[in-house]
């Protein structure tokens, strides 16, 4: 069960291929902003660099790939059903709220919406469920489920194209077949789902509003979706930061969201998932304003909360999935759950302090770069226990997953590095429901991410991993 592609070529050949590949990226829009100069990184068309990528696709067994794809519609349903149970969300997160200000602010908005019985007739989810293959148990285990700002549907599709193109050119000498890289339509399928939500909303001349960070390196991934929306559906996307929404937005008495004088049909969040996105009260009041409006929110506050680590851990407790899914769905979902524990369990804390290498300590944060491992994990647990109170409630513990490492060539900033690497497979899912009618519930392509095995942290946006695709093996 190998995770990444063993380089079947010498470093000189790999270097030559990496140059070809980097040129392909520029020619096909597989690019990100260049952080070297912050301003140029945020102005479209200025300061671009190829997105970091793996030179060849990661090997992945077809059976696990199918298993991951089959889970997508089930997780889509699960998110929707859990989101309907407002009391479950509030109760499960009640301890987290006391120690985590960010979650507490989100819960506050959610509570306000419960109080007014806010109706969300049109519900749009664009999720990504991330998995690793655990070599110890030979199983596919879920790392997390992203319900807000799932990155790289645009660029991920292009990496699959890049790999197919490289294999066509060099594949005979590498004994690879391009057909074994599965088609990846995440980019068009996410746009399709946004367009469908827009048409269910059914207001002439309304726009889709993408909520973006003021400084965003990953804007071309976002622009790919806007381009498909314009070219294939004739829908305009506007880009606004949370503070711009606060300054330019209003909710009309009938619930219509107007921003800069334009009616908004769908709000698509590519910001708002991390505390840094809310530097002042202005950003929070923008979030509340959008939630109060009738626009379709992707995600709504409840979908956002369902994606928290605490809810992931609550759903893994005995008899909780039973409240939301049918028995055949429960079996599928439970099979991919890793061990998850809250820190009100003395025994598990003791075990983790004794054997920190078998666990990951996760705070309630999105976006990568926040997890705690090894000796740091031990120290943190000991310190939090000493502090007493509810400090431990801000974290969950997860079983550490051990994917098999394989040699790979990773290309970043035009330079090709050889290293032992491990991979994480993300499966995108789109869900759209209008009242009782499920309009879309499907798996929508994938994102493979590969990183050197010595790095604990993952995440391409956070600078640890590179974009990849997959090569199906028997
Ligand atoms: N703002 C950026 C974007 O819109 O692409 C980054 C958003 C982000 O960090 N998203 C997380 C993710 O999917 C989920 S909350 N990260 C994948 C990665 O960086 O590898």
Coordinates of C-alpha atoms and ligand atoms in Angstrom, one line a residue:
X1 CA 0.0 0.0 0.0
X2 CA 2.3 2.8 -1.2
X3 CA 1.1 6.4 -0.9
X4 CA 3.3 8.4 -3.2
X5 CA 5.0 7.6 -6.6
X6 CA 8.5 6.1 -6.3
X7 CA 10.6 8.2 -8.7
X8 CA 11.5 5.9 -11.5
X9 CA 14.0 8.4 -12.9
X10 CA 17.2 10.0 -11.9
X11 CA 17.3 13.5 -10.5
X12 CA 18.6 15.1 -13.8
X13 CA 15.6 13.6 -15.7
X14 CA 13.3 14.8 -12.9
X15 CA 14.7 18.3 -13.1
X16 CA 14.1 18.5 -16.8
X17 CA 10.6 17.2 -16.4
X18 CA 10.0 19.7 -13.6
X19 CA 10.9 22.6 -15.9
X20 CA 8.4 21.3 -18.5
X21 CA 5.8 20.9 -15.8
X22 CA 6.4 24.4 -14.4
X23 CA 6.0 25.9 -17.9
X24 CA 2.7 23.9 -18.3
X25 CA 1.5 25.4 -15.0
X26 CA 2.0 29.0 -16.2
X27 CA 0.3 28.2 -19.6
X28 CA -2.7 26.6 -17.9
X29 CA -3.3 28.8 -14.9
X30 CA -2.0 26.4 -12.2
X31 CA -0.7 29.4 -10.3
X32 CA -0.8 31.1 -6.9
X33 CA 0.2 34.6 -5.8
X34 CA 3.8 35.3 -4.9
X35 CA 4.1 36.3 -1.3
X36 CA 7.5 38.0 -1.9
X37 CA 5.7 41.3 -2.2
X38 CA 2.5 41.3 -0.3
X39 CA 0.8 43.9 -2.5
X40 CA 1.6 42.2 -5.8
X41 CA 0.4 38.9 -4.3
X42 CA -3.1 40.3 -3.9
X43 CA -3.4 42.2 -7.2
X44 CA -4.6 39.9 -10.0
X45 CA -2.2 39.3 -12.8
X46 CA 0.9 40.5 -10.8
X47 CA 3.4 38.4 -8.8
X48 CA 2.4 34.9 -9.9
X49 CA 4.3 31.6 -9.3
X50 CA 3.4 28.1 -10.3
X51 CA 1.4 26.3 -7.5
X52 CA 3.6 23.8 -5.6
X53 CA 3.1 20.3 -7.1
X54 CA 4.3 16.8 -7.0
X55 CA 6.0 15.8 -10.3
X56 CA 4.1 12.5 -10.6
X57 CA 0.8 11.3 -9.2
X58 CA 0.7 9.4 -5.9
X59 CA -0.1 5.7 -6.1
X60 CA -3.4 4.9 -4.5
X61 CA -5.2 1.5 -4.4
X62 CA -8.4 1.7 -6.4
X63 CA -10.6 0.0 -3.8
X64 CA -9.8 2.7 -1.2
X65 CA -10.4 5.3 -3.8
X66 CA -13.9 3.9 -4.5
X67 CA -14.6 3.7 -0.8
X68 CA -13.7 7.4 -0.4
X69 CA -15.9 8.4 -3.3
X70 CA -18.9 6.4 -2.0
X71 CA -18.6 8.2 1.3
X72 CA -19.1 11.7 -0.2
X73 CA -22.9 11.7 -0.6
X74 CA -23.3 10.1 2.8
X75 CA -21.2 12.8 4.5
X76 CA -23.2 15.5 2.5
X77 CA -26.4 14.1 4.0
X78 CA -24.8 13.8 7.4
X79 CA -23.8 17.5 7.4
X80 CA -27.3 18.5 6.4
X81 CA -29.1 16.4 9.0
X82 CA -26.8 17.4 11.9
X83 CA -27.2 21.1 10.9
X84 CA -30.9 20.8 11.4
X85 CA -30.4 19.8 15.0
X86 CA -29.6 23.2 16.5
X87 CA -29.8 21.9 20.1
X88 CA -27.3 19.1 19.4
X89 CA -24.8 21.7 18.0
X90 CA -25.3 24.1 20.9
X91 CA -25.0 21.4 23.5
X92 CA -22.1 19.6 22.0
X93 CA -20.1 22.8 21.7
X94 CA -21.2 24.3 25.0
X95 CA -17.9 23.6 26.8
X96 CA -15.8 24.6 23.7
X97 CA -17.6 28.0 23.8
X98 CA -16.4 28.7 27.3
X99 CA -12.7 28.5 26.4
X100 CA -12.7 29.4 22.7
X101 CA -13.8 32.9 21.8
X102 CA -14.0 32.2 18.1
X103 CA -16.3 29.2 18.4
X104 CA -18.3 31.2 21.0
X105 CA -18.9 34.0 18.5
X106 CA -20.1 31.5 15.8
X107 CA -22.4 29.9 18.3
X108 CA -23.8 33.3 19.3
X109 CA -24.8 33.9 15.7
X110 CA -26.2 30.4 15.5
X111 CA -28.3 30.9 18.7
X112 CA -29.7 34.2 17.3
X113 CA -30.8 32.4 14.2
X114 CA -32.5 29.6 16.3
X115 CA -34.3 32.3 18.4
X116 CA -35.9 33.8 15.3
X117 CA -36.5 30.3 13.8
X118 CA -34.6 31.4 10.7
X119 CA -35.6 29.4 7.7
X120 CA -32.9 28.3 5.3
X121 CA -34.9 26.8 2.4
X122 CA -32.0 26.6 0.0
X123 CA -29.0 24.8 1.5
X124 CA -25.7 24.6 -0.3
X125 CA -22.8 22.6 0.9
X126 CA -19.4 22.4 -0.9
X127 CA -17.4 20.1 1.3
X128 CA -14.1 18.2 1.3
X129 CA -13.5 15.1 3.4
X130 CA -9.8 14.4 3.9
X131 CA -8.4 10.8 4.4
X132 CA -5.2 9.0 4.9
X133 CA -4.4 5.4 4.4
X134 CA -3.2 4.0 7.7
X135 CA -0.5 1.4 7.0
X136 CA -0.8 -0.2 10.5
X137 CA -4.5 -1.1 10.0
X138 CA -4.7 -1.1 6.2
X139 CA -7.6 1.2 6.3
X140 CA -8.9 4.5 5.0
X141 CA -9.3 6.9 7.9
X142 CA -10.9 10.3 7.9
X143 CA -8.7 13.2 9.0
X144 CA -11.4 15.9 8.9
X145 CA -14.4 17.2 7.1
X146 CA -14.1 20.8 5.8
X147 CA -17.5 22.5 5.4
X148 CA -16.1 26.0 5.0
X149 CA -13.6 27.3 2.4
X150 CA -12.6 23.9 1.1
X151 CA -9.6 25.0 -1.0
X152 CA -8.3 23.9 -4.4
X153 CA -11.3 22.7 -6.3
X154 CA -10.0 24.9 -9.2
X155 CA -6.3 24.1 -9.1
X156 CA -6.8 20.5 -8.1
X157 CA -8.5 19.7 -11.3
X158 CA -5.6 21.2 -13.2
X159 CA -3.0 19.0 -11.4
X160 CA -4.8 15.9 -12.7
X161 CA -4.5 17.4 -16.2
X162 CA -0.8 18.2 -15.7
X163 CA -0.1 14.6 -14.6
X164 CA -2.0 13.1 -17.5
X165 CA -0.1 15.4 -19.9
X166 CA 3.3 14.5 -18.4
X167 CA 2.5 10.8 -18.4
X168 CA 1.5 11.1 -22.1
X169 CA 4.9 12.7 -22.8
X170 CA 7.2 10.7 -20.6
X171 CA 5.0 7.7 -19.5
X172 CA 6.4 5.0 -21.8
X173 CA 9.8 5.3 -20.2
X174 CA 8.2 5.4 -16.7
X175 CA 5.8 2.5 -17.4
X176 CA 2.8 4.7 -16.5
X177 CA -0.6 5.0 -18.3
X178 CA -2.4 8.3 -18.3
X179 CA -5.8 6.7 -18.0
X180 CA -5.0 5.6 -14.5
X181 CA -5.2 9.2 -13.3
X182 CA -8.9 9.6 -12.7
X183 CA -10.8 12.5 -14.2
X184 CA -11.2 15.4 -11.8
X185 CA -14.0 17.8 -12.5
X186 CA -14.1 19.5 -9.1
X187 CA -13.7 22.9 -10.7
X188 CA -16.7 22.6 -13.0
X189 CA -18.8 20.6 -10.6
X190 CA -18.4 23.2 -7.7
X191 CA -19.3 25.9 -10.2
X192 CA -22.3 23.9 -11.4
X193 CA -23.5 23.6 -7.8
X194 CA -23.1 27.3 -7.2
X195 CA -25.0 28.0 -10.4
X196 CA -27.8 25.7 -9.5
X197 CA -28.1 27.3 -6.1
X198 CA -28.3 30.7 -7.9
X199 CA -31.0 29.5 -10.2
X200 CA -33.0 28.0 -7.3
X201 CA -32.8 31.4 -5.6
X202 CA -34.3 32.7 -8.8
X203 CA -33.9 36.5 -8.6
X204 CA -33.0 38.2 -11.9
X205 CA -29.7 39.9 -12.2
X206 CA -28.5 38.7 -8.7
X207 CA -24.8 37.9 -8.3
X208 CA -22.7 35.3 -6.4
X209 CA -20.6 37.0 -3.8
X210 CA -17.3 35.3 -2.8
X211 CA -16.0 36.3 0.6
X212 CA -12.3 36.6 0.4
X213 CA -9.3 37.6 2.6
X214 CA -7.8 41.0 2.1
X215 CA -4.5 39.2 1.3
X216 CA -5.0 36.0 -0.6
X217 CA -2.4 33.9 -2.4
X218 CA -4.8 31.4 -3.5
X219 CA -7.0 33.7 -5.6
X220 CA -6.5 31.9 -8.9
X221 CA -8.1 28.8 -7.5
X222 CA -11.1 31.0 -6.6
X223 CA -11.0 32.8 -10.0
X224 CA -11.3 29.4 -11.8
X225 CA -14.8 29.0 -10.2
X226 CA -15.8 32.5 -11.2
X227 CA -14.6 31.9 -14.7
X228 CA -16.8 28.8 -15.1
X229 CA -19.7 30.6 -13.6
X230 CA -19.4 33.3 -16.1
X231 CA -18.5 31.2 -19.2
X232 CA -20.9 28.3 -18.7
X233 CA -23.7 30.0 -16.7
X234 CA -23.5 33.7 -17.5
X235 CA -23.4 34.4 -13.7
X236 CA -21.3 37.3 -12.3
X237 CA -19.2 36.7 -9.2
X238 CA -18.2 39.7 -7.0
X239 CA -15.4 39.5 -4.5
X240 CA -15.7 41.2 -1.2
X241 CA -13.9 41.1 2.1
X242 CA -15.9 40.8 5.3
X243 CA -15.1 44.4 6.1
X244 CA -16.3 45.5 2.7
X245 CA -19.6 43.6 3.3
X246 CA -20.0 45.5 6.5
X247 CA -19.4 48.9 4.8
X248 CA -21.4 48.3 1.6
X249 CA -24.0 45.8 2.7
X250 CA -27.6 45.9 3.9
X251 CA -30.5 43.5 4.3
X252 CA -33.8 44.8 2.9
X253 CA -37.1 44.2 4.8
X254 CA -37.9 41.3 2.5
X255 CA -34.5 39.7 3.4
X256 CA -32.7 40.5 0.2
X257 CA -29.0 41.0 0.7
X258 CA -27.7 44.1 -1.1
X259 CA -23.9 44.7 -1.3
X260 CA -22.7 47.7 -3.2
X261 CA -26.2 48.0 -4.7
X262 CA -26.1 44.5 -6.1
X263 CA -28.5 41.8 -5.1
X264 CA -26.7 38.7 -3.8
X265 CA -28.2 35.3 -4.5
X266 CA -25.3 33.1 -3.0
X267 CA -22.6 34.0 -0.5
X268 CA -19.6 31.7 -1.0
X269 CA -17.1 31.9 1.9
X270 CA -13.4 31.6 1.1
X271 CA -12.6 33.5 4.3
X272 CA -14.2 33.6 7.7
X273 CA -13.0 30.2 8.9
X274 CA -10.2 31.5 11.2
X275 CA -10.1 34.1 14.0
X276 CA -7.6 36.3 12.0
X277 CA -10.4 36.9 9.5
X278 CA -12.3 38.8 12.2
X279 CA -9.9 41.5 13.4
X280 CA -12.7 43.8 14.6
X281 CA -16.4 43.9 15.3
X282 CA -17.0 45.0 11.7
X283 CA -16.3 41.5 10.3
X284 CA -18.5 39.9 12.9
X285 CA -21.4 42.2 12.1
X286 CA -20.9 41.4 8.4
X287 CA -21.1 37.7 9.2
X288 CA -24.3 38.2 11.2
X289 CA -25.8 40.4 8.5
X290 CA -25.3 37.8 5.8
X291 CA -26.7 35.1 8.0
X292 CA -29.9 37.2 8.7
X293 CA -30.4 37.7 4.9
X294 CA -32.3 35.3 2.6
X295 CA -29.2 34.8 0.4
X296 CA -28.0 31.2 0.2
X297 CA -25.0 30.8 2.4
X298 CA -22.2 28.4 1.6
X299 CA -21.8 27.5 4.3
X300 CA -24.6 28.6 6.6
X301 CA -23.6 29.1 10.2
X302 CA -24.9 25.7 11.1
X303 CA -23.0 23.9 8.3
X304 CA -19.9 25.8 9.4
X305 CA -20.4 24.5 13.0
X306 CA -21.0 20.9 11.8
X307 CA -17.4 21.0 10.4
X308 CA -15.8 21.7 13.7
X309 CA -13.4 19.2 15.3
X310 CA -15.5 19.0 18.4
X311 CA -18.6 17.8 16.3
X312 CA -16.4 15.3 14.4
X313 CA -15.4 13.9 17.8
X314 CA -19.1 13.9 19.1
X315 CA -20.3 12.1 16.0
X316 CA -17.7 9.3 16.7
X317 CA -19.2 8.6 20.1
X318 CA -21.4 5.5 20.4
X319 CA -25.0 5.9 19.3
X320 CA -24.7 9.4 17.9
X321 CA -24.6 8.6 14.2
X322 CA -27.8 6.6 14.8
X323 CA -29.6 9.9 15.3
X324 CA -28.8 11.1 11.8
X325 CA -28.2 8.2 9.4
X326 CA -29.7 4.9 8.2
X327 CA -27.9 1.7 9.4
X328 CA -26.2 0.9 6.1
X329 CA -24.8 4.5 6.0
X330 CA -23.7 4.3 9.6
X331 CA -21.5 1.2 8.9
X332 CA -19.8 3.0 6.0
X333 CA -19.1 6.1 7.9
X334 CA -18.0 4.4 11.1
X335 CA -15.5 2.3 9.2
X336 CA -13.5 5.5 8.3
X337 CA -13.5 7.1 11.7
X338 CA -10.2 7.2 13.5
X339 CA -10.1 7.1 17.3
X340 CA -11.4 10.4 18.6
X341 CA -11.6 11.5 22.2
X342 CA -12.6 14.6 24.2
X343 CA -10.3 15.6 27.0
X344 CA -12.8 14.9 29.8
X345 CA -11.6 11.3 29.8
X346 CA -8.8 11.0 32.4
X347 CA -7.7 7.6 31.1
X348 CA -7.1 8.8 27.6
X349 CA -5.1 11.8 28.8
X350 CA -2.9 9.5 30.8
X351 CA -2.4 7.3 27.8
X352 CA -1.5 10.2 25.6
X353 CA 1.0 11.6 28.1
X354 CA 2.6 8.2 28.3
X355 CA 2.6 7.6 24.5
X356 CA 2.3 11.0 22.8
X357 CA 3.6 9.5 19.5
X358 CA 0.3 7.7 19.0
X359 CA -1.9 10.8 19.2
X360 CA -2.5 14.2 17.6
X361 CA -3.8 17.1 19.8
X362 CA -6.1 19.3 17.8
X363 CA -7.4 22.7 18.8
X364 CA -10.6 24.1 17.4
X365 CA -9.0 25.7 14.3
X366 CA -9.2 25.5 10.6
X367 CA -6.6 26.2 7.9
X368 CA -3.6 24.0 8.8
X369 CA -0.6 24.5 11.0
X370 CA -2.3 24.3 14.4
X371 CA -2.0 20.6 15.5
X372 CA 0.3 19.5 18.4
X373 CA 2.5 16.4 18.3
X374 CA 5.0 14.4 20.2
X375 CA 6.7 16.0 23.2
X376 CA 4.8 19.3 22.7
X377 CA 1.6 17.2 23.0
X378 CA 2.8 15.7 26.3
X379 CA 3.8 19.1 27.7
X380 CA 0.6 20.8 26.6
X381 CA -1.6 18.1 28.2
X382 CA 0.4 18.2 31.4
X383 CA 0.2 22.0 31.5
X384 CA -3.5 22.2 30.7
X385 CA -4.3 19.6 33.4
X386 CA -2.4 21.6 35.9
X387 CA -4.2 24.8 34.9
X388 CA -7.4 22.9 35.6
X389 CA -10.8 24.4 34.7
X390 CA -12.2 23.9 31.2
X391 CA -9.0 24.7 29.3
X392 CA -8.8 21.1 28.0
X393 CA -12.2 21.6 26.3
X394 CA -10.6 23.7 23.6
X395 CA -9.0 20.5 22.2
X396 CA -9.7 17.0 21.0
X397 CA -7.4 14.1 20.8
X398 CA -7.2 12.0 17.6
X399 CA -5.5 8.7 16.9
X400 CA -2.3 9.3 15.0
X401 CA -2.5 7.9 11.5
X402 CA 0.7 6.4 9.9
X403 CA 0.6 6.4 6.1
X404 CA 3.4 4.6 4.3
X405 CA 6.1 7.0 3.0
X406 CA 7.4 6.7 -0.6
X407 CA 10.1 8.6 -2.5
X408 CA 8.6 11.5 -4.5
X409 CA 9.7 14.7 -6.4
X410 CA 8.1 17.8 -5.0
X411 CA 8.4 21.0 -7.0
X412 CA 8.1 24.4 -5.3
X413 CA 9.3 27.8 -6.7
X414 CA 10.8 26.1 -9.7
X415 CA 13.0 23.8 -7.7
X416 CA 12.6 20.1 -7.6
X417 CA 13.2 18.3 -4.3
X418 CA 13.5 14.6 -3.8
X419 CA 12.2 13.2 -0.5
X420 CA 10.2 10.6 1.3
X421 CA 6.6 11.7 1.1
X422 CA 3.1 10.9 2.4
X423 CA -0.2 11.8 0.9
X424 CA -3.7 12.8 2.0
X425 CA -6.7 12.3 -0.3
X426 CA -9.5 14.8 -0.2
X427 CA -12.9 14.1 -1.8
X428 CA -15.1 17.0 -2.7
X429 CA -18.8 16.8 -2.3
X430 CA -21.6 19.1 -3.3
X431 CA -25.1 19.1 -1.8
X432 CA -28.0 21.3 -2.7
X433 CA -31.5 21.1 -1.2
X434 CA -34.5 23.4 -1.8
X435 CA -37.0 22.6 0.9
X436 CA -37.8 18.9 0.5
X437 CA -36.1 18.6 -2.9
X438 CA -32.5 17.3 -2.9
X439 CA -31.3 19.0 -6.1
X440 CA -27.7 17.8 -5.9
X441 CA -25.9 15.2 -3.8
X442 CA -22.7 14.0 -5.4
X443 CA -19.0 13.4 -5.2
X444 CA -17.2 16.1 -7.1
X445 CA -13.6 15.2 -7.9
X446 CA -10.7 15.1 -5.5
X447 CA -7.6 16.7 -4.2
X448 CA -4.5 14.8 -3.3
X449 CA -1.9 16.6 -1.2
X450 CA 1.6 15.3 -0.6
X451 CA 4.2 16.4 1.9
X452 CA 7.6 15.2 3.1
X453 CA 7.0 12.5 5.7
X454 CA 9.2 14.3 8.3
X455 CA 6.7 17.3 8.4
X456 CA 3.9 16.8 11.0
X457 CA 1.8 19.6 9.6
X458 CA -0.1 19.5 6.4
X459 CA -1.9 22.0 4.2
X460 CA -0.9 23.6 0.9
X461 CA -2.2 27.1 1.8
X462 CA -0.2 26.9 5.0
X463 CA 3.0 26.1 3.1
X464 CA 3.6 22.5 4.2
X465 CA 2.3 20.3 1.4
X466 CA 2.1 20.3 -2.5
X467 CA -0.8 19.7 -4.8
X468 CA -0.9 16.2 -6.3
X469 CA -3.3 13.8 -8.1
X470 CA -3.6 10.1 -7.9
X471 CA -2.6 7.1 -9.9
X472 CA -4.9 4.1 -9.4
X473 CA -3.3 0.8 -8.7
X474 CA -5.0 -2.6 -8.6
Ligands
LIG1 N1 -8.3 31.3 1.8 C1 -7.8 30.2 1.1 C2 -8.7 29.8 0.0 O1 -9.8 30.3 -0.1 O2 -8.3 28.9 -0.8 C3 -7.4 29.1 2.1 C4 -8.6 28.5 2.7 C5 -8.2 27.3 3.6 O3 -7.1 27.3 4.3 N2 -9.0 26.2 3.5 C6 -8.8 25.0 4.2 C7 -8.3 24.0 3.2 O4 -9.0 23.4 2.5 C8 -10.0 24.5 4.9 S1 -10.7 25.6 6.0 N3 -6.9 23.8 3.2 C9 -6.3 22.9 2.3 C10 -4.8 23.2 2.1 O5 -4.4 24.4 2.3 O6 -4.1 22.3 1.8

